[in-house]
Every structure is written in structure tokens, then in C-alpha cells.
Amino acid sequence: MCGIIGIVGMAPVTARLLATLKRLEYRGYDSAGIASITENGLERRRSVGKIANLEACLNDDPLVGFTGIGHTRWATHGEASERNAHPHISGKVAIVHNGIIENYAALKSELREAGFEFQTETDTEVVAVLIDSLLQSGLEAKEAVGAALKRFHGAYALGIMFESQPDVMYGARKGSPLVVGIGNGEMFLGSDALAIAPYTNKVIYLEEGDWCRLTRESYEVFDSEDKPVMRKVQTVETEEDSADKGNYPHYMLKEIYEQPRSIAKTLQAYTHPVHGTLSLPKDATLDFDFSTVSNVYMISCGTAHYATRVAEYWFEQIAGIPCKTDIASEFRYRQPALAKNSVALFVSQSGETADTLAALRYCKVQGIKTIAVVNVRTSSIAREADVVLPTLAGPEIGVASTKAFTAQLAVLLVTALHAGLSRGTLSEDEFETHSKSVAEIGSKVDESLSRDGVIRAVCELICDADDVFYLGRGVHYPLALEGALKLKEISYIHAEGFASGELKHGPIALITDKTPIVFVAPTDELYEKSISNLQEVAARKGPVLLISDRKGVEEAGGAPTTTLEMPDCDQLIAPFVYSVALQLIAYHTAVMRGTDVDQPRNLAKSVTVE
Ligand code: G6P
């Protein structure tokens, strides 16, 4: 969602603001803008659509200043238009914002009554106008920031500049993340550490309610009661997986192909360095024992939620622990009754998803042990959970999650195996056998990738469809849900996933010769039942794509289907193998339809508002 960059620089900042906005494109946005303090005072340039439009606008009409803020906007209140794009300026104040000011309507009418005017339909503009009104009432800039922040309900990460203070910038966070970057004679604000990575690796993660005042040489941080506070300066590791596409046409394809490596890297962190056995990382010492855990809850959103739905089968089947998965936006308001001695896992690529973070806080208040399964070690969810089980997928730039999903599966599988061993539902021998299968995941995923050409060819079956259904049983049911999500996200084809057994309870009414059905059905104990469902669809002339292994494809011979043969593998690791097929189907279909694969319309990578 909205990306923020701020620089108090010792050289002109426009080029760096623009370069950063390009790096933030992956978060999802529909307009962008930059403001700087130039010799004419506060000036800004804004445009709708891609950053290239803003770049063109800056080429025609450059901005030269040493202090500046930049923003990519993902519209919430008010359409994506130049007028609604950030930065917003009121009088001598310019601001950028990520989040939602929930009481904006009340503040707006109060300020209107006081004679202030508004130019936009956004919630954000009240921030600029309120600070401006406080300045006009005689407060100093710093006092005005402190006073204004106390009036806002909702979530915000803010970057604020005053025309009267060309070498100063203010930042504030509540709900939405914001980092301060400490450079060499320069200071930065960023919506995440990746934003400012090229400029500095020394960062301060502002805490809830914190705000800050930055000059080129100094920073001060204040808490929500305006008391000066010390916050830890952290050195963030530079990610070795660079955030560029290499020779791939899209980040998504690059990330799909990175999976053998990202899974291996993740599993390596879960392998004992001396004995070579699977185990939880040393620094993730659990202060509880899975043998005494009564229930496991897993809370997450989007693709991460489907990873937990797969893992739900593992925790129950392997470790015999009652397990429940939840969508974070529902969980957080449902006031769920949580069993004593339970453990809650929060699975998130970004570690910043607003609903997942709120659900984590709910569990902490309830006194439940919290475990974060996150890809960004320094994220809010990682920092607030009791224990972190990292996924080591590296930066994921494509909006549609791929390598983060399989890394999440890997961590959840190892955790379920660990729980099974602790509870005695798995013997040492069984654990060893499963560990051998886990060790094969990387090579099986690699083998799956080698079928890319065939996978691309089968996409002809679905690329012109208006609706596509995905069916599966057991762990392949949540995989079907994930396959459908991937397809709709990037190809804009309406796609739904169903449990194959539910076919007769509704979805079958939708089957025509124009609705392709993708069956995910390797030869496990449920294969025959899946094939019966496949026959039912075929009998109604639905075009079928069966994704199975060699035996499954052979045995389905005769049914009027297109088949896609995936590598044979142990059933435990089949979700990894079949994910690759579903990801590539979505990818190639989207490419055939000519959509913007890496930045699909309306979607954001990191959903930091509710
Ligand atoms: C957005 C992204 C999805 C992601 C979901 C949850 O919807 O587009 O790819 O799965 O958020 O994000 P998280 O960072 O918590 O995994």
C-alpha cells in the first residue's frame, strides 16, 4: 500500500525520491507525488498512474530542493486523481500519509467551520490542514505536530515538512510502520527498510505512537506523550537477493524460479548444523513444549492464509493437535474464545499486514503464546511476537505471492513435524522418514519447474474463459483455493476454489462447456474420489485439466481431459510440487491476456490498512 520516502539531504533529493518511489512500486499504487522545499518555497509534482508519468512531469518541470518527501498512493478515500495524490499541502505545510484517519469527517467539518478550505476527497488532507491551523494559531512547527497527532483516530505513518524549516522533517507512526534511516550527514524516513536500503542500513523502527524530528545531522524521537525517548538503532542486513528482475520478464516469474533456492535456504535455517536433523532454529527457543499445547491457531490473510489451511492438515494429522485457521480481519473482531495452553501462529510475508498485527495483539492480551512466521525479520509482527520462525525467501516483489508461500509451507511443515515428535505422535523413525522427504522438496520443485513448457501449453484451455474453477481434496483443497486466488489476482479471470466433495452441493450448477475446471489430484488415498468428481464434471461437458502424477494421469486415461503430469513425490511434500504448477498456470495465463503481472490492478503487496 502507500509508500513513503523522506530525505533531509546534503544534495538535491528529487532523483533519489523518484528512484525510491520506483522501488516502492511493488507495494501497489495508483498515483504518486513528490514535494520539496525549493527556492520558491514548498512545491510539488503529482501524477496518476505509473511513476514514469511522474518522471515525465518532473522532466518538464524539475524540482530542486535538499529536503523532500515522496509518496505512492493506493486510493482509499477518493478516486485515484492528481488532486487526491499526495503530498498534500495546506499553507506552508506538506505531508505524506499511509493509513486511514478515521475521524477525518469530524475534523474536516471543525476546520471548515474555522474557515479552512479543502481541495480533495481524501482523509489525509485533514492532517495538513489541522497542522496548518495550529501553526496559524501561533504554535511552533514542532508543537503543532505534537498537538495534531493527538487528534487523529485510525492509523498513520506520516512525513511532514514546513516551508519555514527547510532542513527539518517530521515523521510519526501509529498503526502503520515507519522507519528512520540514519545516513552520513543525511536523514531518511521510509515506509520500510527496503525503501531506504540504498542510502543507509542504520535504522530506527519507530514504535506505536512515536514521532520524530530529523535534521541532516540529528534525530529526536518522542513517544505518544511527547516525551523524548531513546529507540534502538539497528543495522539491517542487506538482502543478497537483489530486488531486480535479472533476465526474467517479470519479478513473479523470477520468484517462481527462485523457489528451489528459497526453500533450501529456509530449510537450512531449520536444520541442525551438526547433526543435520530438522529442528527449530536456535534463536527461536520456545518457552513452551508442544506436548502440553492444547490447540494451535493460525491467523493470516491472503496467500499466507492458504499456507495455514494446508498446515492445518499437517498439525492435525502429524501432531494430533486440534487446529483452527482464521482470516485475520474476522478473527480480530470476533472475540474468539481461545483455549488455555494454546499457541497462535501469525503467518505473514511482509509482517506488516494490519489485520494480522491486530490479531496478534488480541492474542497477547489474552495471554496466548504468539509465534510469527514472517519473511521480514524486522517487521512489526516479528518484533511483537514472542517467538519468530523466519521464512528466508528473500524480498518478494511480485504482488502475487509465490516463493513466500512455499517458504511458509516449509516452516509450517517443519513446525508440525517438530510438534509431532514432541507429542509422540511421530516416532523417531517416522520423523526421519519425513525428514528425508522434506530434504527432497528443493529437487522436486526444480523438476516441476522443468515442466514449464508443458504447463504453459495447457493454459490455452483457460486463457479465454470468463470463469475457472479449481477443485481438490485434503491438502489439495486449500491449494485449489490458492490456485484460484493466483489466477484471479493477475489474469482477472473469475476463479473459485472448492473442495471436490462440495461439487454436488452447489458449484456443479455452474458447470458448462465454457467453464474450465482444474483438478489438483495426485494419487493419494483420495484420488479415486477426485476422479469420480472429475467424471461428473466431464459428463456435463466442463473442460477439465487434471494435474496429477504419472500414475494419476495414466489411470484417468479415457476421461475426456487435458492432463498435466507433475513429478512423482512423497505425498507429504506434494503441496510444494503442485503449487509450482498452479503458480505457472496463473502466470502464463496472465501473460497471454496481456495484464500487468507484477502490479495487478487495485492490489497492494503490503496491506497496512484494514
Ligand atoms: C496482500 C498481498 C498478498 C498477501 C496478503 C497477505 O493481499 O497481495 O500477496 O498474501 O496481502 O500479506 P502478508 O504480507 O501478511 O503475507
Coordinates of C-alpha atoms in Angstrom, one line a residue, residues 207-409:
E207 CA 7.2 2.3 18.0
E208 CA 3.5 2.8 18.2
G209 CA 2.6 6.4 18.8
D210 CA 6.2 7.6 18.3
W211 CA 7.1 10.7 16.3
C212 CA 10.4 12.2 15.3
R213 CA 12.2 15.4 14.3
L214 CA 15.0 14.9 11.8
T215 CA 17.7 17.3 10.6
R216 CA 20.6 16.4 8.4
E217 CA 22.8 15.7 11.4
S218 CA 20.4 14.8 14.2
Y219 CA 17.3 12.9 15.2
E220 CA 15.0 13.2 18.1
V221 CA 12.2 10.6 18.9
F222 CA 9.2 11.3 21.1
D223 CA 6.6 9.0 22.5
S224 CA 2.9 9.5 22.3
E225 CA 3.0 11.8 25.3
D226 CA 5.7 13.9 23.6
K227 CA 8.5 12.7 26.0
P228 CA 11.9 12.3 24.4
V229 CA 12.7 8.6 24.1
M230 CA 15.7 6.5 23.0
R231 CA 15.0 3.9 20.4
K232 CA 17.5 1.3 19.3
V233 CA 19.5 1.9 16.2
Q234 CA 19.6 -1.3 14.3
T235 CA 21.8 -2.4 11.4
V236 CA 19.7 -4.1 8.8
E237 CA 21.3 -6.8 6.8
T238 CA 21.4 -6.1 3.1
E239 CA 19.5 -8.8 1.3
E240 CA 21.7 -10.8 -1.1
D241 CA 18.7 -11.4 -3.4
S242 CA 18.8 -8.1 -5.2
A243 CA 15.4 -6.6 -6.0
D244 CA 15.9 -6.6 -9.7
K245 CA 14.4 -8.9 -12.4
G246 CA 17.6 -10.3 -13.8
N247 CA 16.9 -11.9 -17.2
Y248 CA 13.3 -12.6 -16.3
P249 CA 10.4 -10.6 -17.9
H250 CA 8.6 -10.3 -14.6
Y251 CA 9.5 -10.4 -10.9
M252 CA 6.8 -13.1 -10.5
L253 CA 8.5 -15.5 -12.9
K254 CA 11.9 -14.8 -11.3
E255 CA 10.4 -15.5 -7.9
I256 CA 8.7 -18.7 -9.0
Y257 CA 12.1 -19.9 -10.3
E258 CA 13.9 -18.9 -7.1
Q259 CA 11.8 -21.5 -5.1
P260 CA 14.3 -24.4 -5.1
R261 CA 16.8 -21.9 -3.6
S262 CA 14.4 -20.0 -1.3
I263 CA 13.0 -23.3 0.1
A264 CA 16.5 -24.7 0.6
K265 CA 17.7 -21.5 2.3
T266 CA 14.7 -21.6 4.6
L267 CA 15.1 -25.3 5.4
Q268 CA 18.8 -24.8 6.1
A269 CA 17.8 -22.5 9.0
Y270 CA 15.7 -25.3 10.3
T271 CA 18.4 -28.0 10.1
H272 CA 20.8 -28.7 13.0
P273 CA 24.2 -27.5 11.9
V274 CA 26.0 -30.5 13.3
H275 CA 23.5 -33.4 13.2
G276 CA 21.8 -32.4 10.0
T277 CA 18.3 -33.2 11.6
L278 CA 15.3 -30.9 11.2
S279 CA 14.9 -28.6 14.2
L280 CA 13.6 -25.2 15.0
P281 CA 16.4 -22.5 14.8
K282 CA 18.4 -22.0 18.0
D283 CA 17.4 -18.4 18.5
A284 CA 13.7 -19.4 18.2
T285 CA 13.8 -21.2 21.6
L286 CA 10.2 -21.9 22.5
D287 CA 9.4 -21.3 26.2
F288 CA 6.7 -24.0 25.9
D289 CA 6.6 -27.6 24.9
F290 CA 4.3 -28.7 22.1
S291 CA 3.5 -31.8 24.1
T292 CA 1.5 -29.5 26.5
V293 CA -0.2 -27.4 23.9
S294 CA -3.9 -27.9 23.7
N295 CA -4.7 -26.1 20.4
V296 CA -2.9 -24.3 17.6
Y297 CA -4.5 -21.3 16.0
M298 CA -3.1 -19.9 12.8
I299 CA -4.1 -16.4 11.7
S300 CA -3.2 -14.6 8.5
C301 CA -4.5 -13.1 5.3
G302 CA -4.5 -13.8 1.5
T303 CA -2.0 -16.3 0.3
A304 CA -0.5 -16.7 3.8
H305 CA -3.9 -17.9 4.9
Y306 CA -3.9 -20.6 2.3
A307 CA -0.5 -21.7 3.6
T308 CA -2.0 -22.1 7.1
R309 CA -5.0 -24.0 5.6
V310 CA -2.6 -26.6 4.2
A311 CA -0.7 -26.7 7.5
E312 CA -3.9 -27.2 9.4
Y313 CA -4.0 -30.8 7.9
W314 CA -0.3 -31.3 9.0
F315 CA -0.8 -30.1 12.6
E316 CA -3.8 -32.4 13.0
Q317 CA -2.6 -35.4 11.0
I318 CA 1.0 -35.4 12.0
A319 CA 0.9 -33.9 15.5
G320 CA -2.7 -34.6 16.6
I321 CA -3.2 -31.1 17.8
P322 CA -6.7 -29.5 17.4
C323 CA -6.0 -26.7 15.0
K324 CA -8.0 -23.8 13.7
T325 CA -7.2 -21.3 11.0
D326 CA -8.7 -17.8 10.7
I327 CA -8.7 -14.9 8.4
A328 CA -7.2 -12.1 10.5
S329 CA -9.8 -9.5 9.6
E330 CA -12.5 -11.8 11.0
F331 CA -10.6 -13.1 14.0
R332 CA -9.7 -9.7 15.3
Y333 CA -13.4 -8.6 15.8
R334 CA -15.0 -11.9 16.6
Q335 CA -13.7 -12.0 20.1
P336 CA -12.7 -15.6 19.7
A337 CA -12.7 -17.8 22.8
L338 CA -9.1 -19.2 22.9
A339 CA -8.3 -22.4 24.7
K340 CA -5.8 -22.3 27.6
N341 CA -2.3 -23.6 26.8
S342 CA -2.9 -22.8 23.2
V343 CA -0.4 -21.3 20.7
A344 CA -1.2 -18.8 18.0
L345 CA 0.9 -18.6 14.8
F346 CA 0.7 -15.4 12.7
V347 CA 1.9 -16.0 9.1
S348 CA 2.8 -13.1 7.0
Q349 CA 5.2 -12.4 4.2
S350 CA 5.5 -8.6 5.0
G351 CA 5.0 -8.9 8.7
E352 CA 3.1 -5.6 8.5
T353 CA -0.5 -6.7 7.5
A354 CA -2.7 -4.5 9.7
D355 CA -5.3 -7.2 10.4
T356 CA -2.7 -9.9 11.2
L357 CA -0.9 -7.5 13.5
A358 CA -4.2 -6.6 15.3
A359 CA -5.0 -10.3 15.7
L360 CA -1.5 -10.8 17.3
R361 CA -2.2 -8.0 19.8
Y362 CA -5.5 -9.6 20.6
C363 CA -3.9 -12.9 21.4
K364 CA -1.2 -11.2 23.5
V365 CA -3.9 -9.5 25.6
Q366 CA -5.5 -13.0 26.1
G367 CA -2.2 -14.3 27.3
I368 CA -1.7 -16.8 24.5
K369 CA 1.8 -17.6 23.2
T370 CA 2.4 -16.0 19.9
I371 CA 4.7 -17.2 17.1
A372 CA 5.4 -15.1 14.0
V373 CA 6.2 -16.8 10.7
V374 CA 7.4 -13.9 8.7
N375 CA 9.6 -13.1 5.8
V376 CA 10.8 -9.7 7.1
R377 CA 12.7 -10.2 10.3
T378 CA 12.4 -6.6 11.4
S379 CA 8.7 -6.2 10.7
S380 CA 6.1 -5.2 13.3
I381 CA 4.7 -8.7 13.6
A382 CA 8.2 -10.2 14.1
R383 CA 9.0 -7.6 16.7
E384 CA 5.8 -8.0 18.7
A385 CA 5.5 -11.8 18.7
D386 CA 7.0 -14.0 21.5
V387 CA 8.9 -16.2 19.0
V388 CA 9.9 -15.7 15.4
L389 CA 10.1 -18.5 12.9
P390 CA 11.6 -16.8 9.9
T391 CA 11.0 -17.7 6.3
L392 CA 14.1 -17.0 4.2
A393 CA 12.5 -16.4 0.9
G394 CA 14.3 -13.0 0.3
P395 CA 12.5 -9.9 -0.9
E396 CA 9.3 -10.8 -2.8
I397 CA 8.5 -8.0 -5.2
G398 CA 5.7 -9.5 -7.4
V399 CA 2.4 -8.6 -5.8
A400 CA 1.1 -12.2 -6.2
S401 CA 2.9 -14.2 -3.5
T402 CA 4.8 -17.3 -4.7
K403 CA 8.2 -18.0 -3.1
A404 CA 6.9 -16.6 0.2
F405 CA 4.1 -19.1 0.1
T406 CA 6.3 -22.2 -0.3
A407 CA 8.7 -20.9 2.3
Q408 CA 5.8 -20.5 4.7
L409 CA 4.7 -24.1 3.9

